[in-house]
Coordinates of C-alpha atoms in Angstrom, one line a residue:
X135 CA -140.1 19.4 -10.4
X136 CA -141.1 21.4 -13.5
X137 CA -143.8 22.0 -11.9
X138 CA -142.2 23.9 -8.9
X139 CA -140.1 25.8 -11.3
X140 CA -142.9 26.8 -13.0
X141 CA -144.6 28.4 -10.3
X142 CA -141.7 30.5 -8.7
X143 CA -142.3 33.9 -9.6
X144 CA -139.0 36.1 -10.5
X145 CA -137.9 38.8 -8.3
X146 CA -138.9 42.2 -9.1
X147 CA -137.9 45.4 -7.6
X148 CA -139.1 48.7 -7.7
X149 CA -136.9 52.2 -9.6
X150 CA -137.4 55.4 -10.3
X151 CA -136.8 56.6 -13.8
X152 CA -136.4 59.9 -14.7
X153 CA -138.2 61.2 -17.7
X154 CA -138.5 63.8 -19.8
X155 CA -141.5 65.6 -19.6
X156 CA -142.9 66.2 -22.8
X157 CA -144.6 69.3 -21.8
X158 CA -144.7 71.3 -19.1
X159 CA -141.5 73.8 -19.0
X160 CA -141.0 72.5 -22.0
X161 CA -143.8 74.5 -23.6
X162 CA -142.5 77.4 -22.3
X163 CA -139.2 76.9 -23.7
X164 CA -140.9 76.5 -27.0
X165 CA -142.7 80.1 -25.8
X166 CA -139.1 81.5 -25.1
X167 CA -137.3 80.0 -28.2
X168 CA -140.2 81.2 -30.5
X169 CA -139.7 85.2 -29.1
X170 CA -136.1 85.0 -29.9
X171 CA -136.9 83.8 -33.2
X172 CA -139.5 86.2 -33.8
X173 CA -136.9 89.3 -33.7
X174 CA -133.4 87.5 -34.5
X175 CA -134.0 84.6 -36.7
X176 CA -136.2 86.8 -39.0
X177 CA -133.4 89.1 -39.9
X178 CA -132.2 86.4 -42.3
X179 CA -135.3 86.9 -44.7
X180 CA -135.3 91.1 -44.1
X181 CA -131.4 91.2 -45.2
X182 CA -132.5 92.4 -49.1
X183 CA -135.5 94.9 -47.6
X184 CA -133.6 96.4 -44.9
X185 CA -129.9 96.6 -46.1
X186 CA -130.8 96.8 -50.1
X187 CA -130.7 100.6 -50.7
X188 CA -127.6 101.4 -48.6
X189 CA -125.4 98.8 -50.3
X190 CA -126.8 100.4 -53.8
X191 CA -125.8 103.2 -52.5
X192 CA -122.4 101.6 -51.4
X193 CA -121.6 100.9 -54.8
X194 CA -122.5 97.2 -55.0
X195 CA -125.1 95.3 -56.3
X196 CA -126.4 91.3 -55.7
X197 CA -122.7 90.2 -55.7
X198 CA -121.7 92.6 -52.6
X199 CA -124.9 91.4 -50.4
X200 CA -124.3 88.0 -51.1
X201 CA -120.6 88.5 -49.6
X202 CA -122.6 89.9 -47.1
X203 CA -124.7 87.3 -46.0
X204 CA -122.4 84.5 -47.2
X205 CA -119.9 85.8 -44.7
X206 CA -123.3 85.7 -41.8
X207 CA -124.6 82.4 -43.3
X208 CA -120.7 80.8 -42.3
X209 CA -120.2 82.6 -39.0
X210 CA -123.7 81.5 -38.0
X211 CA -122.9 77.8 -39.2
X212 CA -118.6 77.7 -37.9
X213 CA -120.7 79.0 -34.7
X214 CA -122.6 76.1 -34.3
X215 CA -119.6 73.5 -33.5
X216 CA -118.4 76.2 -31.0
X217 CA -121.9 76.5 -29.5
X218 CA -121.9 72.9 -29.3
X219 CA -118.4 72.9 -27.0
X220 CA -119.9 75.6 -25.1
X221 CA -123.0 73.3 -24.2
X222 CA -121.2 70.6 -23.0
X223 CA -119.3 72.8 -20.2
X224 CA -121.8 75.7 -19.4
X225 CA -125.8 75.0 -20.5
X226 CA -128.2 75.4 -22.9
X227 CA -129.7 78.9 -21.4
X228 CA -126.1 80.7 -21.0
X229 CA -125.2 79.7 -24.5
X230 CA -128.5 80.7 -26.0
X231 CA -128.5 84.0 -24.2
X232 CA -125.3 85.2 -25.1
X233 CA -126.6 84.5 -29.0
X234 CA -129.2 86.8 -28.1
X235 CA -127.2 89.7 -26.4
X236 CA -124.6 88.7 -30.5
X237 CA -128.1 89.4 -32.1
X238 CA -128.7 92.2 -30.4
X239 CA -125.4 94.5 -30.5
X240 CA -125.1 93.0 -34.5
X241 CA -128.4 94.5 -35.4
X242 CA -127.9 98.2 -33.2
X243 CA -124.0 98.4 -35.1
X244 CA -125.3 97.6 -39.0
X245 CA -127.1 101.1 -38.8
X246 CA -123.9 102.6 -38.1
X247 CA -122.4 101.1 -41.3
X248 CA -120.6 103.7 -44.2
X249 CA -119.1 100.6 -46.0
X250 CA -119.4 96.9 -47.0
X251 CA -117.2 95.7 -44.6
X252 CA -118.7 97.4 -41.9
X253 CA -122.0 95.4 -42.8
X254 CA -120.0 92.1 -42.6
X255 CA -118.4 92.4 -39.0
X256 CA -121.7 93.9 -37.7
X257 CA -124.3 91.9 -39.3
X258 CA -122.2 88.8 -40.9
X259 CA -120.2 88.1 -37.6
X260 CA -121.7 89.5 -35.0
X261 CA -125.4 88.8 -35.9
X262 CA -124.0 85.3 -38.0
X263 CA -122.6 84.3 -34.4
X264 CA -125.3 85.0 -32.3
X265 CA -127.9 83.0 -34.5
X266 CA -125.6 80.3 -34.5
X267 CA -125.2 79.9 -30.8
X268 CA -129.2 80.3 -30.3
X269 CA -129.9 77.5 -33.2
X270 CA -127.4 75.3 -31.7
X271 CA -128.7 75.6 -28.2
X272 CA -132.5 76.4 -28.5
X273 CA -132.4 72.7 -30.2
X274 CA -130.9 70.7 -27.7
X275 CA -133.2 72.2 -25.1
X276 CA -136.5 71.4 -27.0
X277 CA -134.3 67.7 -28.2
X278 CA -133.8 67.1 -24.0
X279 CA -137.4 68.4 -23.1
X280 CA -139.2 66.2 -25.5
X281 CA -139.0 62.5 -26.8
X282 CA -142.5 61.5 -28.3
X283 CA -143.8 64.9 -29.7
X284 CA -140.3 66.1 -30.9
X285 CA -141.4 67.2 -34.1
X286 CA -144.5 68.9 -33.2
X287 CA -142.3 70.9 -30.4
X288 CA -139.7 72.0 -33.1
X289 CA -142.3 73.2 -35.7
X290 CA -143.8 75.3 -32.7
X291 CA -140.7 77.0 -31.8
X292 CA -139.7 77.6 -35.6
X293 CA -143.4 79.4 -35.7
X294 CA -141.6 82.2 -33.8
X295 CA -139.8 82.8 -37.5
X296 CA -142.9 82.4 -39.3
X297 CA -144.3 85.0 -37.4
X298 CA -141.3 87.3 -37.6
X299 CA -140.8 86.9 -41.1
X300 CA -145.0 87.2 -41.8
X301 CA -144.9 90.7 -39.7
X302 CA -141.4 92.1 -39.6
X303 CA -141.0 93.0 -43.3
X304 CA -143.9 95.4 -42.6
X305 CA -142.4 96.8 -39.7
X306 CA -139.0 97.1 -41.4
X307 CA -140.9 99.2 -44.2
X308 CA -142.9 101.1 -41.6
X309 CA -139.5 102.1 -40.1
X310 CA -137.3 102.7 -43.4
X311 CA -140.3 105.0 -44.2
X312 CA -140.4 106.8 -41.5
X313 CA -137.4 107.3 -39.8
X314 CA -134.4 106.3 -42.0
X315 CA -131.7 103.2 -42.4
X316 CA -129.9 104.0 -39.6
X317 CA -132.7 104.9 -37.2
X318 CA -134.6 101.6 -38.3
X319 CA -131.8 99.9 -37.1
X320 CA -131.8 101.0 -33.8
X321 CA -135.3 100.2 -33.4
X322 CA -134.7 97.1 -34.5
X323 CA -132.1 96.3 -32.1
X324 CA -134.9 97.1 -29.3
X325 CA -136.8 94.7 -30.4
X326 CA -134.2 92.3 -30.3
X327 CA -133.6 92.7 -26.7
X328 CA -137.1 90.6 -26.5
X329 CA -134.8 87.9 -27.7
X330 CA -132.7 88.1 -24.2
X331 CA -135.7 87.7 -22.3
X332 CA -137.3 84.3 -24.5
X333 CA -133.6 82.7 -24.3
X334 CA -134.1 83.4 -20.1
X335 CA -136.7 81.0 -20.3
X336 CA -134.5 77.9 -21.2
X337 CA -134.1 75.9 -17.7
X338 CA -131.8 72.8 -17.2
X339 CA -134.1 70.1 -17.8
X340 CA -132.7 68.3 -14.7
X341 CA -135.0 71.0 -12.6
X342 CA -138.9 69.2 -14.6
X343 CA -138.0 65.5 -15.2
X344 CA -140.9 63.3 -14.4
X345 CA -140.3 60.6 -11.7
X346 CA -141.6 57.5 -13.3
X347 CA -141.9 53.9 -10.8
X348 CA -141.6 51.0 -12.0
X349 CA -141.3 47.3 -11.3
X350 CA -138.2 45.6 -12.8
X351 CA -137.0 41.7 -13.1
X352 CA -133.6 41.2 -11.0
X353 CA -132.0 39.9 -14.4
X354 CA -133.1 43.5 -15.8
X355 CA -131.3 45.3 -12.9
X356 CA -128.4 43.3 -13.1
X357 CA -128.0 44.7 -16.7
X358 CA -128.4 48.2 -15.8
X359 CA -125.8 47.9 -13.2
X360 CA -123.6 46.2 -15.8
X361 CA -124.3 49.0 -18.4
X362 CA -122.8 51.4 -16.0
X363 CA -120.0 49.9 -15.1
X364 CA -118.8 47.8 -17.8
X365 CA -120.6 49.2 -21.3
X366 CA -122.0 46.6 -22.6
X367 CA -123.6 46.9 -25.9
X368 CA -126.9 48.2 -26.6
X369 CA -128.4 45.3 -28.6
X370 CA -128.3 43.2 -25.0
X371 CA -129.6 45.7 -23.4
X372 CA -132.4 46.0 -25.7
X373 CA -133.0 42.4 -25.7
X374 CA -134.5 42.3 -21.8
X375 CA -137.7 43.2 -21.1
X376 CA -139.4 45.3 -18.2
X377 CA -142.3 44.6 -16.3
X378 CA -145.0 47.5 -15.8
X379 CA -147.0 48.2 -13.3
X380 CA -150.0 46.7 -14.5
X381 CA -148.0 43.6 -15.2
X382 CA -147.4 43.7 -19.1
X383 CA -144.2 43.5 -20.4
X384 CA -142.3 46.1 -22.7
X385 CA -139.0 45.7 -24.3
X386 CA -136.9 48.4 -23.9
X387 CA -135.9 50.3 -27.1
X388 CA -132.3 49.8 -28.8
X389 CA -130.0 52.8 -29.3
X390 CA -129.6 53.7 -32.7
X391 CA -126.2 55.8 -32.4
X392 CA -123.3 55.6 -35.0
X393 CA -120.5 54.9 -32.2
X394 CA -122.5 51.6 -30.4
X395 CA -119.8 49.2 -32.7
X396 CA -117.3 51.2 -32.2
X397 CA -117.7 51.6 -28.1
X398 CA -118.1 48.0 -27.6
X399 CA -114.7 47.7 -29.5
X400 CA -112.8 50.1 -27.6
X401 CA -114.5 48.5 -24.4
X402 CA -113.2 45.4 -25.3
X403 CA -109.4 46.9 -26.2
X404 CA -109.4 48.4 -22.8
X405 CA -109.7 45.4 -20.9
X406 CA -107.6 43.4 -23.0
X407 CA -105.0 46.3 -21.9
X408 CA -105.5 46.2 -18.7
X409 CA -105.0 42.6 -18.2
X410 CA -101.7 42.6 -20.6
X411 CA -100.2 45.7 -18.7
X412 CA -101.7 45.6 -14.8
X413 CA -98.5 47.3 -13.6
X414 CA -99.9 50.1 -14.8
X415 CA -102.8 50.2 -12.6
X416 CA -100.8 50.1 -9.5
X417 CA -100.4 53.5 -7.5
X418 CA -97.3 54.8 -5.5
X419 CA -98.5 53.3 -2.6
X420 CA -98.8 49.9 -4.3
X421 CA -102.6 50.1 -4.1
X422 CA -104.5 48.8 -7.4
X423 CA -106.5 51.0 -9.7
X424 CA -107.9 51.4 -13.1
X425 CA -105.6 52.4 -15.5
X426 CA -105.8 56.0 -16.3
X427 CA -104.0 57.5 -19.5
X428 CA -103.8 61.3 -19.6
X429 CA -105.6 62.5 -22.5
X430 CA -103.6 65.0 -25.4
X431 CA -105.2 68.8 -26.3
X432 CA -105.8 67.2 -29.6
X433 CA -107.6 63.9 -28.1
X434 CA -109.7 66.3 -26.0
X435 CA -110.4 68.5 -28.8
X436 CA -111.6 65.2 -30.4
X437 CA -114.1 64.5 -27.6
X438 CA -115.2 67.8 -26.9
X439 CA -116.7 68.4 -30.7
X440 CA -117.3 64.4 -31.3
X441 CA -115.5 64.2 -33.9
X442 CA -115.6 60.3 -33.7
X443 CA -119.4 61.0 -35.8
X444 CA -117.2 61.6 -39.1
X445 CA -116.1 58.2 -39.6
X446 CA -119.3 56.9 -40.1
X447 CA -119.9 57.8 -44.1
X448 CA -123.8 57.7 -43.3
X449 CA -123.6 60.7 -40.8
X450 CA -121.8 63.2 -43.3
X451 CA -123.4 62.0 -46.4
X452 CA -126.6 63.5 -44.2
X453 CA -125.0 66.4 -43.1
X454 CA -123.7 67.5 -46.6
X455 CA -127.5 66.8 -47.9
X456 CA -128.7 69.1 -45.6
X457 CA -126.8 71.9 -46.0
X458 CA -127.4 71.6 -49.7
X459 CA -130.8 72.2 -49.1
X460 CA -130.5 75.0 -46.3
X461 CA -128.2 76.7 -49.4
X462 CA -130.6 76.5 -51.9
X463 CA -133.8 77.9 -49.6
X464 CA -131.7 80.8 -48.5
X465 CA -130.2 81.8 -51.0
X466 CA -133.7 81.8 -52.5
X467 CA -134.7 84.2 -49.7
X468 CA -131.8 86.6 -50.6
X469 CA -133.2 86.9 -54.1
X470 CA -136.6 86.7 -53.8
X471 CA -137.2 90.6 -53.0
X472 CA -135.1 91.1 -55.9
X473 CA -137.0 88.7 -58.1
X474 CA -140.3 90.3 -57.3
X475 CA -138.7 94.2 -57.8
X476 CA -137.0 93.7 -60.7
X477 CA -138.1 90.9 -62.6
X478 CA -141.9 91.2 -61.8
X479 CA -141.9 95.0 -61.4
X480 CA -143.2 94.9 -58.3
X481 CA -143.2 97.8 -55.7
X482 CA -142.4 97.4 -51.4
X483 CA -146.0 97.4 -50.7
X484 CA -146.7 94.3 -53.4
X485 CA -142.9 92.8 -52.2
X486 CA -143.8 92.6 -48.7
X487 CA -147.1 91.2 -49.2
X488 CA -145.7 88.1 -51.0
X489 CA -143.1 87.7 -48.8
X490 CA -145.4 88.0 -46.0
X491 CA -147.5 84.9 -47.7
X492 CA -144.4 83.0 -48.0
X493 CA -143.9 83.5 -44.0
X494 CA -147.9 82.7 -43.1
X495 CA -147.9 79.8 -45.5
X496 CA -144.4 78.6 -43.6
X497 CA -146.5 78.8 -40.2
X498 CA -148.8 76.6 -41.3
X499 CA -146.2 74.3 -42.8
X500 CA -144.5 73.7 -39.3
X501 CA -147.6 73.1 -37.6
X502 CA -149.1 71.1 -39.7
X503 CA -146.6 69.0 -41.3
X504 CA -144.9 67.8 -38.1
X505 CA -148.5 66.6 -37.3
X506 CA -148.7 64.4 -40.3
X507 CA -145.3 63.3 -39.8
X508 CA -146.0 61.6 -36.7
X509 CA -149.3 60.5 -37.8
X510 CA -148.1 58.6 -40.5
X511 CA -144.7 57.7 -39.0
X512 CA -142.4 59.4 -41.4
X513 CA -138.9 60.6 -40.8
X514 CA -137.7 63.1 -41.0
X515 CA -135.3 62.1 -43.8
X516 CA -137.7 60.6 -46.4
X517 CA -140.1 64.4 -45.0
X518 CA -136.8 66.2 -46.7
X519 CA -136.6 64.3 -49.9
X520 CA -140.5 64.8 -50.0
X521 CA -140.4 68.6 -49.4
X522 CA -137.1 69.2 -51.9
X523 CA -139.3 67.4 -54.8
X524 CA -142.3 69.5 -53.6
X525 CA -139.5 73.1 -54.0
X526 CA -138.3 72.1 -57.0
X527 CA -141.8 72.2 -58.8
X528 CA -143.2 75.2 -57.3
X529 CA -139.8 77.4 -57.7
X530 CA -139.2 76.3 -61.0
X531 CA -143.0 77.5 -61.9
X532 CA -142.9 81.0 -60.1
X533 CA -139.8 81.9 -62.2
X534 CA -142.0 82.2 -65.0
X535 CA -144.7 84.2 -63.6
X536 CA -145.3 87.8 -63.4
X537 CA -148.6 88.3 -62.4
X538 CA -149.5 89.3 -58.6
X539 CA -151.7 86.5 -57.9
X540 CA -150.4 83.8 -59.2
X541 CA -147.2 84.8 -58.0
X542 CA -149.0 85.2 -54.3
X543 CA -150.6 81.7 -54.7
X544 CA -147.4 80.2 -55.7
X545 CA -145.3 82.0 -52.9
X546 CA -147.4 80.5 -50.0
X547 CA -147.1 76.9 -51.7
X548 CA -143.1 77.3 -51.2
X549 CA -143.2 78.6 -48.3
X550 CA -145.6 75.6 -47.1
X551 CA -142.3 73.4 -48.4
X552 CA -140.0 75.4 -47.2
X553 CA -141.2 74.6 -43.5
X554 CA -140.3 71.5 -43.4
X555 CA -136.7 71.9 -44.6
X556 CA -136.4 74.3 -41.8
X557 CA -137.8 71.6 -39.4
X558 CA -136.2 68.4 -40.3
X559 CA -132.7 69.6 -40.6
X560 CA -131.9 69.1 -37.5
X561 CA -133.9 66.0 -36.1
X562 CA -132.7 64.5 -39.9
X563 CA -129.3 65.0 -37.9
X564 CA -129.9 64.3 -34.6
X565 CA -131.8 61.1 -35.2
X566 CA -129.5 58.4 -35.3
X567 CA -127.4 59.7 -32.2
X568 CA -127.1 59.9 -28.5
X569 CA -128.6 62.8 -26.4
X570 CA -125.0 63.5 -25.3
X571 CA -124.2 63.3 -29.2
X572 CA -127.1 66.2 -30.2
X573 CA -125.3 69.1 -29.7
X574 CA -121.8 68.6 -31.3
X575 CA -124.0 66.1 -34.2
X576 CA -125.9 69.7 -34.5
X577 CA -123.0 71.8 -34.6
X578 CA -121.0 69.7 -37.1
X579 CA -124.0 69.4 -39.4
X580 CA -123.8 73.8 -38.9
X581 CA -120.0 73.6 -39.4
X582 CA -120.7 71.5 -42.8
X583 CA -123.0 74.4 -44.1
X584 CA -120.5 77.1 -43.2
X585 CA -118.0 75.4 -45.5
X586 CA -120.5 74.6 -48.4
X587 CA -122.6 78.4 -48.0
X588 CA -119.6 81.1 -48.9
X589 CA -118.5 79.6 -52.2
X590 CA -122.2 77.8 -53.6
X591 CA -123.7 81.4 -52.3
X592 CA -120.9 83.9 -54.2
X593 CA -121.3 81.2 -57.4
X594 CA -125.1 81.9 -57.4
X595 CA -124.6 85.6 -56.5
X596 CA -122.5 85.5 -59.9
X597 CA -124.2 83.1 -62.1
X598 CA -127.2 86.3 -61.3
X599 CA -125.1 89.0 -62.0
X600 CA -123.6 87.5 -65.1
X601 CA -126.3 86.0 -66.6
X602 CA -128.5 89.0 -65.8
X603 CA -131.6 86.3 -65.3
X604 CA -133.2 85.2 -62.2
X605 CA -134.6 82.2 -64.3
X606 CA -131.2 80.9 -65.0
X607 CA -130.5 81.5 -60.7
X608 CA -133.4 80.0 -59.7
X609 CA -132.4 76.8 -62.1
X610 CA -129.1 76.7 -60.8
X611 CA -130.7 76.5 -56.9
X612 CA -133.1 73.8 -57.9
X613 CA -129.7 72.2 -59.0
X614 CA -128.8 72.1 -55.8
X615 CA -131.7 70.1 -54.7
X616 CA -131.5 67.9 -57.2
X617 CA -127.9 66.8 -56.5
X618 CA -129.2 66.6 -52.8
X619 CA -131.8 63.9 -53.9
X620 CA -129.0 62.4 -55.9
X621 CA -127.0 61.5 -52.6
X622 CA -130.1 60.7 -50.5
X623 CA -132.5 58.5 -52.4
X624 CA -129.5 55.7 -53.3
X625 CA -128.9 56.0 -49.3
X626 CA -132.4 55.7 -48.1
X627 CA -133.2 52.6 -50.4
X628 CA -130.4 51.3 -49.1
X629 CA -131.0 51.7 -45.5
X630 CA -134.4 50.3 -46.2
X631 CA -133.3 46.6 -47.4
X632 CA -131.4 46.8 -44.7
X633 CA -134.1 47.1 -42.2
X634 CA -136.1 44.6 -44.1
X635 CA -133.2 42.4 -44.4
X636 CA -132.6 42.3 -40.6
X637 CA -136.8 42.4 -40.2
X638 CA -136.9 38.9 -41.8
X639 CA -133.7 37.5 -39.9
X640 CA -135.4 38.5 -36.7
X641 CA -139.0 36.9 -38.1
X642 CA -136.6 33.2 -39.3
X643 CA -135.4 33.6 -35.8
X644 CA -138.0 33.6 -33.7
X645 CA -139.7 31.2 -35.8
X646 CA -136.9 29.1 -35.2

């Protein structure tokens, strides 16, 4: 008897799966997403070279600019919930285009500018908005194109800002030089049309998913079919195995998303519901159906933006740590030209070649450091934490130093940091969530730096002005990071006794 049972074979059946592809169209995405980047993402780093003089000769020194690009730091991150929205009813592409044509007319109305405010709706809103909107949606292209080699596909389409920032300062001086603030605008704006043209290249990723066939148990399909229909919870799902081709078995991964406990809750409320109220399922014609429950405008403006992701204290202590570190880094950029005019009596020429080894070093950084990340199978999280201790040194250092070289040697070590900051933002974000939870995770992690940017950027902007040192500003931005590593380190050691708590449960079990 045992015998017989031990010979019948269980019933497989072939599927299709749909895949990403990890390549193809997706490297041209990357090639599309890096030529915006070059000429719109780069303007964040050019504010101080290219708008400098004419707010000096506005009347207003490093207070006014930072209202200035406060005011485009918060449009850029308020747009990122919007772009988010915007995702989930048009695409990717149209979204990420219409940031470019923002970019664009933002850049072409600055030169136009006779006063500060004229600066902030032009370059703070219109410019702020557009980078938002291509950020936001440039990311969930690259997140839905590629699984394994995610973080070596968003360091290569963050190159496109290396390169902008490593060439465009030259180009800006070229232009100031030779044909004037507002005619270097203009050009500018030409060049930003390239933008238009990269963001074209974002296709749905529907049209180059990768038809994969393979054998499944009956059991297994059973599961699928009760996944769709019923929900049920991730860890069974997880917990049956598929059989390959060649025969071997693989267990399928388990979702790691902040909302699985709280979906197989509300799963479970529903049908409680339904079987307390079934009256409500009927239909005028006394046919039987599933109870439907018209949503409010306030329950759908729940949904659209996922708001569900904030009661999960995890998610927000990560998106506050991030945008404590995206503060500090740019509102480093905003001073640095300053820093290296003023306080190392430098000249444009000298200026732009440090910033210029800040921007080559940065290329290197998101190349190579997403390469070692997979290698050694870090995330993205503990890469942050890294990187900020890695900042804090080398800042800390260069505000002491006044001579060229040193101060070139110790430029190209931030920016080798910097990178990854720039890099593991987002995946640090996107990480523990659904695909369909990327884009509003994203834009609520860009929301969280609008709030946190206007006021930590003015106070910095002041501490400068007041103090009259770019030692004590510099100090007061490695603050910054150090109160990031404050919130993450307790967190992450947490999280990893966790792991290894639930590691040796697993081992006792299976032992048992």
């Amino acid at each position: 008897m045992s015998k017989r049972n031990s010979d019948v074979q269980p019933r497989t059946e072939k599927i299709i799966k749909l895949l990403p592809p990890d390549g193809g169209w997706g490297w041209m995405v990357l090639l599309g997403t890096g030529l915006s980047n070059i000429f719109n993402q780069s303007m964040l780093s050019l504010f101080s070279l290219l708008y400098g003089d004419a707010l000096e000769a506005m009347g207003h020194e490093t207070k006014g600019a930072a209202i200035v690009l406060s005011t485009m730091l918060f449009v850029t991150n308020f747009g990122g919930p919007i772009a988010g929205a915007l995702i989930k009813i048009t695409s990717p592409r149209f979204v990420a285009v219409l940031g470019a044509f923002f970019c664009t007319t933002g850049i072409l109305l600055s030169g136009f500018s006779t006063n500060i405010w004229h600066l902030i709706l032009s370059y703070g809103v219109s410019l702020g908005l557009g980078l938002g909107f291509i950020q936001n949606a440039s990311f969930v292209a690259i997140n839905g194109y590629f699984k394994l080699r995610k973080n070596l596909a968003v360091g290569l389409a963050m190159v496109g800002t290396g390169i902008g920032q490593t060439l465009m300062p030259h180009v800006v001086r070229y232009f100031l030089a030779n044909y004037g603030f507002k005619d270097a605008c203009i050009l500018l704006a030409s060049l930003s049309l390239h933008g238009i043209c990269g963001t074209m290249l974002i296709q749905p990723v529907e049209w180059h998913m990768k038809k994969i066939e393979e054998e499944i148990v009956i059991d297994e399909k059973m599961y699928l079919l009760d996944e769709k229909t019923d929900a049920i919870s991730k860890k069974d799902y997880s917990s049956n195995e598929t059989s390959n081709k060649n025969g071997s078995q693989t267990t399928l991964p388990a979702a790691t998303d902040f909302n699985a406990k709280t979906d197989s809750k509300s799963v479970s409320s529903k049908e409680k519901k339904m079987k307390q109220s079934p009256e409500r399922a009927k239909n005028k014609d006394g046919s039987m159906e599933g109870p439907t429950q018209e949503k409010t405008l306030l329950r759908k403006i729940y949904d659209l933006f996922d708001m569900s992701l904030l009661s999960n204290p995890r998610f927000i202590n990560i998106i506050i740590g991030t945008a404590l570190t995206v503060v500090s880094i740019q509102n480093f950029s905003m001073i640095f030209p300053f820093f290296l005019q003023k306080a190392a009596s430098m000249n444009k020429q000298q200026t732009a070649t440090c910033m210029s080894a800040v921007a080559l070093a940065d290329i290197m950084g998101r190349i190579v450091l997403p390469i070692l990340q997979d290698r050694f199978q870090i995330k993205a999280r503990m890469m942050l934490i890294m990187t900020s201790i890695w900042l804090i040194i080398v800042r800390q250092i260069l505000a002491y130093q006044r001579d060229l070289y040193l101060l070139l040697v110790l430029s190209a070590l931030y920016g080798f940091g910097r990178s990854m900051v720039i890099v593991a933002r987002n995946i640090a974000i996107s990480e523990p969530c659904r695909t369909e939870q990327v884009p509003s995770a994203v834009g609520l992690g860009m929301l969280t730096m609008g709030i946190i940017v206007p006021p930590v950027g003015y106070f910095l902007g002041w501490i400068r002005d007041y103090t009259d040192s770019f030692l004590i500003c510099i100090t007061a931005q490695n603050m910054l990071l150090l109160l990031f590593l404050a919130m993450w380190i307790p967190d992450m050691l947490y999280f990893y006794l966790q792991e290894k708590k639930e590691r040796n449960k697993n081992v006792r079990k299976s032992i048992t």
